[in-house]
């Protein structure tokens, strides 16, 4: 079997970590992960600490990588505003691709992860189901700059690009801001500790809206498929679990899982109402012998607020990825409960 050499910028992120863990289970891949900090998990990948915003640092650390065959790009720089995200997120991608394609003459594929924000899922109601061919929303949107760069840079080259667009992402990780599993799990166990029932904290219309999840492991499988299937060259694909959910059908199941009462939704700002629960969490860490992750690092409540205030459908059309041959699917309810169990087994939550 021909060995392939994967480079994963964003190795400590929710997407990069899951991809590295999945690639580690395959025999035919060598793996190198990139991030500024050493990732906090075990794997057979080699890690390089590099600041992708710094071109000189990229050249120092990456120009000796002369055998990379596949780049799976999952780095991300959050900023205060949508406009501010554009420049740094393009710069990081440009630096990796330009330095690596110069050094690695057998580069075959660059896989870029974007997401539902490509269609404006973060802005308000948008056309659903969203198709890959739909027109873009009014910029700025950092994904557009990234994809345009890849398309231009690939012209006349042997390597190809692919772009995967997951819906709401769920995976096992700790300390990553955009992590729905931690938001729900930590909110639930703190509610239980305070003697409260579990209540959906978002908008009533968000409770009933139709939405879609994407399991990070499913996304990892789709990335590898897209990066190695010749018919996926220079194509974009939406990726989602395959089912649709309404929070109203799931939150009572979450309460059952955490063995707590369940009550009707009550809209609160998680950012505001969970800000003072650090002391409750510290006491819980001692009481239940949990891993001592700082409360602020565990959950970004504003991410939960953003998702639970989407009072409109968030549906991506996944026909194209199926038509091209990727047929994996995940049951979303099972996925949530499995990830909550994984948080418990790893002593992140009681
Ligand atoms: N999470 C979601 O719900 C979701 C859903 C759909 C789409 N997406 C998209 O998927 C992409 C990846 O998101 P994610 O949620 O996996 O991100 P994440 O968990 O925040 O991880 C970001 C990664 O980028 C690395 N990074 C950031 N700045 C860097 C720099 N200057 N140099 C080197 N590495 C740097 C971080 O490591 P260090 O901080 O250690 O450097 C980390 O490994 C983004 O485009 C995001 O919009 C995410």
Short mmCIF file of C-alpha atoms and ligand atoms in Angstrom, two decimals:
data_model
loop_
_atom_site.label_atom_id
_atom_site.label_comp_id
_atom_site.label_asym_id
_atom_site.label_seq_id
_atom_site.Cartn_x
_atom_site.Cartn_y
_atom_site.Cartn_z
CA UNK A 1 0.00 0.00 0.00
CA UNK A 2 1.43 3.39 -0.97
CA UNK A 3 2.04 5.52 2.12
CA UNK A 4 0.68 9.05 2.15
CA UNK A 5 1.97 11.95 4.22
CA UNK A 6 -0.70 14.14 5.80
CA UNK A 7 -0.10 17.64 7.16
CA UNK A 8 -2.84 18.95 9.47
CA UNK A 9 -2.75 22.65 10.34
CA UNK A 10 -5.09 23.11 13.35
CA UNK A 11 -3.96 19.90 15.09
CA UNK A 12 -5.24 20.99 18.51
CA UNK A 13 -8.65 22.06 17.21
CA UNK A 14 -11.84 20.03 17.37
CA UNK A 15 -11.65 19.15 13.66
CA UNK A 16 -7.87 18.69 13.44
CA UNK A 17 -7.72 16.51 16.55
CA UNK A 18 -10.47 14.19 15.34
CA UNK A 19 -8.87 13.92 11.92
CA UNK A 20 -5.49 13.03 13.47
CA UNK A 21 -7.11 10.44 15.72
CA UNK A 22 -8.91 8.90 12.76
CA UNK A 23 -5.84 8.96 10.47
CA UNK A 24 -3.89 7.28 13.29
CA UNK A 25 -6.20 4.29 12.97
CA UNK A 26 -5.31 3.85 9.28
CA UNK A 27 -2.17 1.99 8.22
CA UNK A 28 -1.21 3.96 5.15
CA UNK A 29 -0.77 7.48 6.55
CA UNK A 30 2.15 9.32 8.15
CA UNK A 31 0.80 12.31 10.07
CA UNK A 32 2.21 15.71 11.00
CA UNK A 33 0.08 18.15 13.01
CA UNK A 34 0.65 21.92 13.22
CA UNK A 35 -0.46 24.39 15.90
CA UNK A 36 1.13 26.96 18.21
CA UNK A 37 0.63 24.84 21.34
CA UNK A 38 1.37 21.16 21.78
CA UNK A 39 -1.97 19.32 21.58
CA UNK A 40 -3.19 17.77 24.84
CA UNK A 41 -3.89 14.25 23.55
CA UNK A 42 -1.90 11.16 22.61
CA UNK A 43 -1.51 10.09 19.00
CA UNK A 44 1.10 8.67 16.67
CA UNK A 45 1.35 12.02 14.83
CA UNK A 46 4.45 14.16 14.91
CA UNK A 47 3.74 17.73 16.01
CA UNK A 48 5.38 20.94 14.93
CA UNK A 49 4.77 24.13 16.90
CA UNK A 50 4.44 26.96 14.41
CA UNK A 51 2.69 30.31 14.17
CA UNK A 52 0.96 30.16 10.80
CA UNK A 53 0.44 33.92 10.82
CA UNK A 54 4.19 34.41 10.76
CA UNK A 55 5.66 33.73 7.31
CA UNK A 56 9.25 33.59 8.57
CA UNK A 57 8.31 31.10 11.26
CA UNK A 58 6.46 28.99 8.66
CA UNK A 59 9.51 28.96 6.41
CA UNK A 60 11.80 28.01 9.32
CA UNK A 61 9.55 25.18 10.50
CA UNK A 62 7.93 23.88 7.32
CA UNK A 63 10.34 24.33 4.40
CA UNK A 64 12.12 21.07 5.24
CA UNK A 65 8.87 19.09 4.77
CA UNK A 66 9.63 17.75 1.32
CA UNK A 67 7.30 14.75 1.18
CA UNK A 68 3.83 16.06 2.14
CA UNK A 69 1.20 14.56 -0.16
CA UNK A 70 -1.99 15.86 1.49
CA UNK A 71 -2.81 19.00 3.46
CA UNK A 72 -5.97 18.89 5.58
CA UNK A 73 -6.46 22.50 6.59
CA UNK A 74 -8.40 22.98 9.85
CA UNK A 75 -6.73 25.98 11.50
CA UNK A 76 -8.87 28.89 12.62
CA UNK A 77 -8.28 32.33 14.12
CA UNK A 78 -11.36 33.81 15.80
CA UNK A 79 -11.70 37.59 15.87
CA UNK A 80 -14.17 40.06 17.36
CA UNK A 81 -15.91 40.86 14.08
CA UNK A 82 -16.71 39.00 10.87
CA UNK A 83 -14.61 41.47 8.87
CA UNK A 84 -11.58 41.06 11.13
CA UNK A 85 -11.57 37.29 10.57
CA UNK A 86 -10.86 37.60 6.85
CA UNK A 87 -7.19 38.63 6.73
CA UNK A 88 -5.64 36.34 9.39
CA UNK A 89 -7.54 33.27 8.23
CA UNK A 90 -6.44 33.78 4.64
CA UNK A 91 -2.84 34.54 5.66
CA UNK A 92 -2.50 31.27 7.61
CA UNK A 93 -3.75 29.20 4.65
CA UNK A 94 -1.56 31.10 2.15
CA UNK A 95 1.53 30.60 4.33
CA UNK A 96 1.02 26.84 4.70
CA UNK A 97 0.16 26.17 1.07
CA UNK A 98 2.87 28.35 -0.47
CA UNK A 99 5.65 27.06 1.78
CA UNK A 100 4.63 23.41 1.53
CA UNK A 101 4.00 23.33 -2.23
CA UNK A 102 7.48 24.79 -2.79
CA UNK A 103 9.09 22.13 -0.59
CA UNK A 104 6.92 19.08 -1.35
CA UNK A 105 6.94 18.30 -5.05
CA UNK A 106 4.56 15.37 -4.65
CA UNK A 107 1.77 17.47 -3.10
CA UNK A 108 -1.47 15.92 -4.36
CA UNK A 109 -4.33 17.53 -2.48
CA UNK A 110 -5.34 20.42 -0.22
CA UNK A 111 -8.57 19.79 1.69
CA UNK A 112 -10.14 22.90 3.21
CA UNK A 113 -12.80 22.80 5.94
CA UNK A 114 -15.28 25.65 5.88
CA UNK A 115 -18.88 25.22 7.12
CA UNK A 116 -22.49 26.35 7.20
CA UNK A 117 -21.31 29.94 7.61
CA UNK A 118 -20.41 29.73 3.92
CA UNK A 119 -24.16 30.12 3.30
CA UNK A 120 -24.64 32.75 6.00
CA UNK A 121 -25.98 30.33 8.64
CA UNK A 122 -24.57 32.72 11.28
CA UNK A 123 -26.37 35.78 9.89
CA UNK A 124 -30.03 34.79 10.10
CA UNK A 125 -32.53 32.82 8.05
CA UNK A 126 -31.03 31.72 4.76
CA UNK A 127 -32.15 29.62 1.81
CA UNK A 128 -32.46 25.99 2.89
CA UNK A 129 -31.53 23.33 2.06
CA UNK A 130 -28.34 25.18 1.06
CA UNK A 131 -26.62 23.75 -2.00
CA UNK A 132 -22.94 23.98 -2.86
CA UNK A 133 -23.86 25.87 -6.03
CA UNK A 134 -25.88 28.59 -4.21
CA UNK A 135 -24.62 32.13 -4.63
CA UNK A 136 -22.57 33.63 -1.85
CA UNK A 137 -23.96 36.12 0.65
CA UNK A 138 -22.72 39.70 0.80
CA UNK A 139 -19.08 39.52 1.99
CA UNK A 140 -17.09 39.69 4.23
CA UNK A 141 -16.79 35.98 4.94
CA UNK A 142 -13.34 34.54 5.58
CA UNK A 143 -14.24 31.27 3.84
CA UNK A 144 -14.60 33.10 0.52
CA UNK A 145 -11.06 34.49 0.71
CA UNK A 146 -9.70 31.04 1.58
CA UNK A 147 -11.50 29.21 -1.21
CA UNK A 148 -10.72 31.89 -3.82
CA UNK A 149 -7.05 31.66 -2.89
CA UNK A 150 -7.01 27.86 -3.25
CA UNK A 151 -8.77 27.99 -6.61
CA UNK A 152 -6.32 30.56 -7.99
CA UNK A 153 -3.25 28.92 -6.50
CA UNK A 154 -4.16 25.52 -7.93
CA UNK A 155 -4.31 26.80 -11.53
CA UNK A 156 -1.70 25.00 -13.62
CA UNK A 157 -0.62 22.72 -10.72
CA UNK A 158 -0.80 18.95 -10.37
CA UNK A 159 -2.40 19.09 -6.92
CA UNK A 160 -6.15 19.55 -6.45
CA UNK A 161 -8.31 21.11 -3.73
CA UNK A 162 -11.55 20.04 -2.09
CA UNK A 163 -13.73 22.00 0.30
CA UNK A 164 -15.98 20.39 2.92
CA UNK A 165 -18.79 22.38 4.51
CA UNK A 166 -20.05 20.74 7.73
CA UNK A 167 -23.19 21.85 9.55
CA UNK A 168 -23.06 22.24 13.39
CA UNK A 169 -20.05 20.23 14.44
CA UNK A 170 -19.87 17.82 17.38
CA UNK A 171 -16.77 16.07 18.62
CA UNK A 172 -14.77 15.10 21.67
CA UNK A 173 -12.28 17.73 22.70
CA UNK A 174 -11.51 19.93 25.66
CA UNK A 175 -10.69 23.62 25.64
CA UNK A 176 -11.91 24.42 22.12
CA UNK A 177 -14.34 27.29 21.91
CA UNK A 178 -16.68 26.04 19.18
CA UNK A 179 -17.74 22.85 20.90
CA UNK A 180 -21.45 22.19 21.26
CA UNK A 181 -21.00 18.94 23.20
CA UNK A 182 -19.17 20.69 26.07
CA UNK A 183 -21.68 23.55 26.09
CA UNK A 184 -24.66 21.20 26.58
CA UNK A 185 -22.91 18.79 28.95
CA UNK A 186 -21.42 21.39 31.31
CA UNK A 187 -24.66 23.41 31.33
CA UNK A 188 -26.62 20.25 32.18
CA UNK A 189 -24.40 19.06 35.02
CA UNK A 190 -24.20 22.52 36.58
CA UNK A 191 -28.02 22.80 36.39
CA UNK A 192 -28.28 19.40 38.10
CA UNK A 193 -25.77 20.38 40.78
CA UNK A 194 -27.84 23.49 41.54
CA UNK A 195 -30.97 21.33 41.88
CA UNK A 196 -32.49 22.72 38.68
CA UNK A 197 -34.19 20.79 35.89
CA UNK A 198 -32.61 20.86 32.45
CA UNK A 199 -34.09 23.68 30.38
CA UNK A 200 -33.24 24.61 26.80
CA UNK A 201 -31.72 28.09 27.23
CA UNK A 202 -32.25 29.38 23.68
CA UNK A 203 -35.07 31.10 21.83
CA UNK A 204 -38.46 29.30 21.63
CA UNK A 205 -38.32 29.28 17.81
CA UNK A 206 -34.80 27.82 17.91
CA UNK A 207 -36.16 24.98 20.07
CA UNK A 208 -38.50 23.99 17.24
CA UNK A 209 -36.42 24.83 14.18
CA UNK A 210 -35.09 22.04 12.01
CA UNK A 211 -31.33 21.65 12.12
CA UNK A 212 -28.51 19.26 11.31
CA UNK A 213 -25.38 18.04 13.07
CA UNK A 214 -22.05 16.87 11.70
CA UNK A 215 -20.05 14.37 13.74
CA UNK A 216 -16.35 15.31 13.67
CA UNK A 217 -15.42 11.67 12.96
CA UNK A 218 -17.81 11.56 10.01
CA UNK A 219 -16.19 14.79 8.78
CA UNK A 220 -12.73 13.21 9.17
CA UNK A 221 -13.81 10.23 7.05
CA UNK A 222 -15.31 12.55 4.43
CA UNK A 223 -12.10 14.64 4.32
CA UNK A 224 -9.94 11.60 3.66
CA UNK A 225 -12.39 10.34 1.05
CA UNK A 226 -12.52 13.71 -0.74
CA UNK A 227 -8.73 14.08 -0.63
CA UNK A 228 -8.10 10.67 -2.20
CA UNK A 229 -10.98 10.23 -4.70
CA UNK A 230 -10.05 11.60 -8.10
CA UNK A 231 -13.61 12.61 -8.90
CA UNK A 232 -13.58 14.99 -5.91
CA UNK A 233 -10.77 17.09 -7.39
CA UNK A 234 -11.64 20.79 -7.12
CA UNK A 235 -15.12 20.17 -5.71
CA UNK A 236 -17.02 21.45 -2.65
CA UNK A 237 -19.30 19.23 -0.55
CA UNK A 238 -21.75 19.81 2.27
CA UNK A 239 -21.32 17.22 5.04
CA UNK A 240 -23.86 16.34 7.75
CA UNK A 241 -24.94 13.31 9.78
CA UNK A 242 -27.78 12.37 7.43
CA UNK A 243 -30.69 13.00 9.79
CA UNK A 244 -32.41 16.19 10.93
CA UNK A 245 -33.11 17.24 14.47
CA UNK A 246 -35.26 19.64 16.43
CA UNK A 247 -33.88 20.51 19.88
CA UNK A 248 -37.40 20.04 21.29
CA UNK A 249 -37.09 16.30 20.67
CA UNK A 250 -33.62 15.96 22.14
CA UNK A 251 -33.38 17.95 25.35
CA UNK A 252 -35.65 15.62 27.33
CA UNK A 253 -33.36 12.75 26.18
CA UNK A 254 -30.35 14.72 27.41
CA UNK A 255 -32.07 15.16 30.82
CA UNK A 256 -32.73 11.40 30.94
CA UNK A 257 -29.06 10.73 30.16
CA UNK A 258 -27.90 13.02 32.98
CA UNK A 259 -30.54 11.52 35.29
CA UNK A 260 -32.15 14.86 36.03
CA UNK A 261 -35.55 16.51 35.70
CA UNK A 262 -36.54 18.24 32.52
CA UNK A 263 -38.60 21.41 32.13
CA UNK A 264 -39.85 23.66 29.36
CA UNK A 265 -37.34 26.08 27.77
CA UNK A 266 -36.44 29.34 29.44
CA UNK A 267 -34.45 31.80 27.39
CA UNK A 268 -31.33 33.05 29.14
CA UNK A 269 -28.01 34.36 27.91
CA UNK A 270 -25.56 31.58 28.72
CA UNK A 271 -22.73 34.10 28.38
CA UNK A 272 -24.26 36.17 31.17
CA UNK A 273 -25.82 33.53 33.41
CA UNK A 274 -22.98 31.00 33.33
CA UNK A 275 -20.24 33.60 33.85
CA UNK A 276 -20.42 33.38 37.66
CA UNK A 277 -20.52 29.57 37.90
CA UNK A 278 -16.74 29.12 38.12
CA UNK A 279 -16.90 28.54 41.88
CA UNK A 280 -19.70 25.96 41.46
CA UNK A 281 -17.53 24.20 38.87
CA UNK A 282 -14.41 24.25 41.09
CA UNK A 283 -16.41 22.63 43.89
CA UNK A 284 -17.73 20.01 41.46
CA UNK A 285 -14.20 19.23 40.26
CA UNK A 286 -13.23 18.41 43.87
CA UNK A 287 -16.47 16.64 44.79
CA UNK A 288 -16.52 14.35 41.73
CA UNK A 289 -12.74 14.08 41.24
CA UNK A 290 -12.80 15.61 37.77
CA UNK A 291 -9.86 16.68 35.65
CA UNK A 292 -8.89 20.18 36.76
CA UNK A 293 -9.58 22.11 33.55
CA UNK A 294 -10.12 25.79 34.27
CA UNK A 295 -13.81 26.69 33.89
CA UNK A 296 -13.06 29.49 31.37
CA UNK A 297 -11.21 27.00 29.17
CA UNK A 298 -13.92 24.37 29.24
CA UNK A 299 -16.78 26.11 27.47
CA UNK A 300 -17.29 29.23 25.36
CA UNK A 301 -20.83 30.11 26.39
CA UNK A 302 -21.19 32.66 23.62
CA UNK A 303 -20.91 29.81 21.10
CA UNK A 304 -23.87 28.09 22.80
CA UNK A 305 -25.82 31.36 22.72
CA UNK A 306 -25.12 31.74 19.00
CA UNK A 307 -26.36 28.21 18.19
CA UNK A 308 -29.39 28.21 20.50
CA UNK A 309 -30.55 31.57 19.16
CA UNK A 310 -30.77 30.33 15.59
CA UNK A 311 -34.54 30.61 15.33
CA UNK A 312 -34.54 29.41 11.73
CA UNK A 313 -33.80 26.16 9.90
CA UNK A 314 -30.13 25.28 9.37
CA UNK A 315 -30.15 22.63 6.66
CA UNK A 316 -27.46 21.83 4.13
CA UNK A 317 -28.32 19.73 1.10
CA UNK A 318 -26.13 16.62 1.26
CA UNK A 319 -27.14 15.03 -2.04
CA UNK A 320 -23.92 16.00 -3.80
CA UNK A 321 -21.59 14.21 -1.38
CA UNK A 322 -23.76 11.08 -1.67
CA UNK A 323 -23.94 11.32 -5.45
CA UNK A 324 -20.14 11.41 -5.58
CA UNK A 325 -19.95 8.26 -3.42
CA UNK A 326 -19.69 9.13 0.29
CA UNK A 327 -22.48 7.22 2.03
CA UNK A 328 -21.53 7.23 5.73
CA UNK A 329 -24.12 8.51 8.19
CA UNK A 330 -24.51 9.04 11.93
CA UNK A 331 -27.58 8.97 14.19
CA UNK A 332 -27.45 12.38 15.89
CA UNK A 333 -29.21 11.39 19.12
CA UNK A 334 -26.83 8.46 19.59
CA UNK A 335 -23.90 10.75 18.75
CA UNK A 336 -24.78 13.24 21.52
CA UNK A 337 -25.16 10.52 24.14
CA UNK A 338 -21.92 8.83 23.06
CA UNK A 339 -19.97 12.08 23.35
CA UNK A 340 -21.50 12.84 26.78
CA UNK A 341 -20.41 9.35 27.90
CA UNK A 342 -16.92 10.03 26.55
CA UNK A 343 -16.75 13.25 28.61
CA UNK A 344 -17.74 11.21 31.67
CA UNK A 345 -15.24 8.41 31.00
CA UNK A 346 -12.50 11.03 30.68
CA UNK A 347 -13.54 12.62 34.00
CA UNK A 348 -14.33 15.96 32.35
CA UNK A 349 -17.89 15.93 33.74
CA UNK A 350 -19.46 13.82 36.54
N1 LIG B 1 -16.36 23.93 15.52
C1 LIG B 1 -17.45 24.08 14.77
O1 LIG B 1 -18.58 24.02 15.27
C2 LIG B 1 -17.32 24.29 13.27
C3 LIG B 1 -18.44 24.01 12.47
C4 LIG B 1 -18.33 24.18 11.09
C5 LIG B 1 -17.14 24.67 10.55
N2 LIG B 1 -16.07 24.95 11.35
C6 LIG B 1 -14.86 25.51 10.72
O2 LIG B 1 -13.80 24.58 10.78
C7 LIG B 1 -12.54 25.25 10.83
C8 LIG B 1 -11.76 24.75 12.04
O3 LIG B 1 -12.52 25.04 13.20
P1 LIG B 1 -12.35 24.34 14.63
O4 LIG B 1 -13.63 24.55 15.36
O5 LIG B 1 -11.76 22.99 14.50
O6 LIG B 1 -11.27 25.34 15.27
P2 LIG B 1 -10.63 25.31 16.74
O7 LIG B 1 -11.13 24.15 17.53
O8 LIG B 1 -10.76 26.69 17.29
O9 LIG B 1 -9.09 25.03 16.39
C9 LIG B 1 -8.32 25.97 15.70
C10 LIG B 1 -6.94 25.38 15.45
O10 LIG B 1 -6.15 26.34 14.72
C11 LIG B 1 -4.90 26.48 15.40
N3 LIG B 1 -4.38 27.83 15.20
C12 LIG B 1 -5.02 29.01 15.40
N4 LIG B 1 -4.20 30.04 15.14
C13 LIG B 1 -3.02 29.48 14.76
C14 LIG B 1 -1.76 30.03 14.39
N5 LIG B 1 -1.55 31.36 14.34
N6 LIG B 1 -0.75 29.19 14.09
C15 LIG B 1 -0.95 27.85 14.16
N7 LIG B 1 -2.09 27.27 14.48
C16 LIG B 1 -3.13 28.08 14.79
C17 LIG B 1 -5.24 26.24 16.87
O11 LIG B 1 -4.10 25.84 17.61
P3 LIG B 1 -3.26 26.86 18.56
O12 LIG B 1 -4.26 27.79 19.18
O13 LIG B 1 -2.55 25.94 19.50
O14 LIG B 1 -2.33 27.54 17.63
C18 LIG B 1 -6.19 25.05 16.73
O15 LIG B 1 -5.44 23.87 16.57
C19 LIG B 1 -12.89 26.75 10.90
O16 LIG B 1 -12.83 27.32 9.63
C20 LIG B 1 -14.32 26.75 11.41
O17 LIG B 1 -15.02 27.93 11.02
C21 LIG B 1 -16.12 24.75 12.70
#
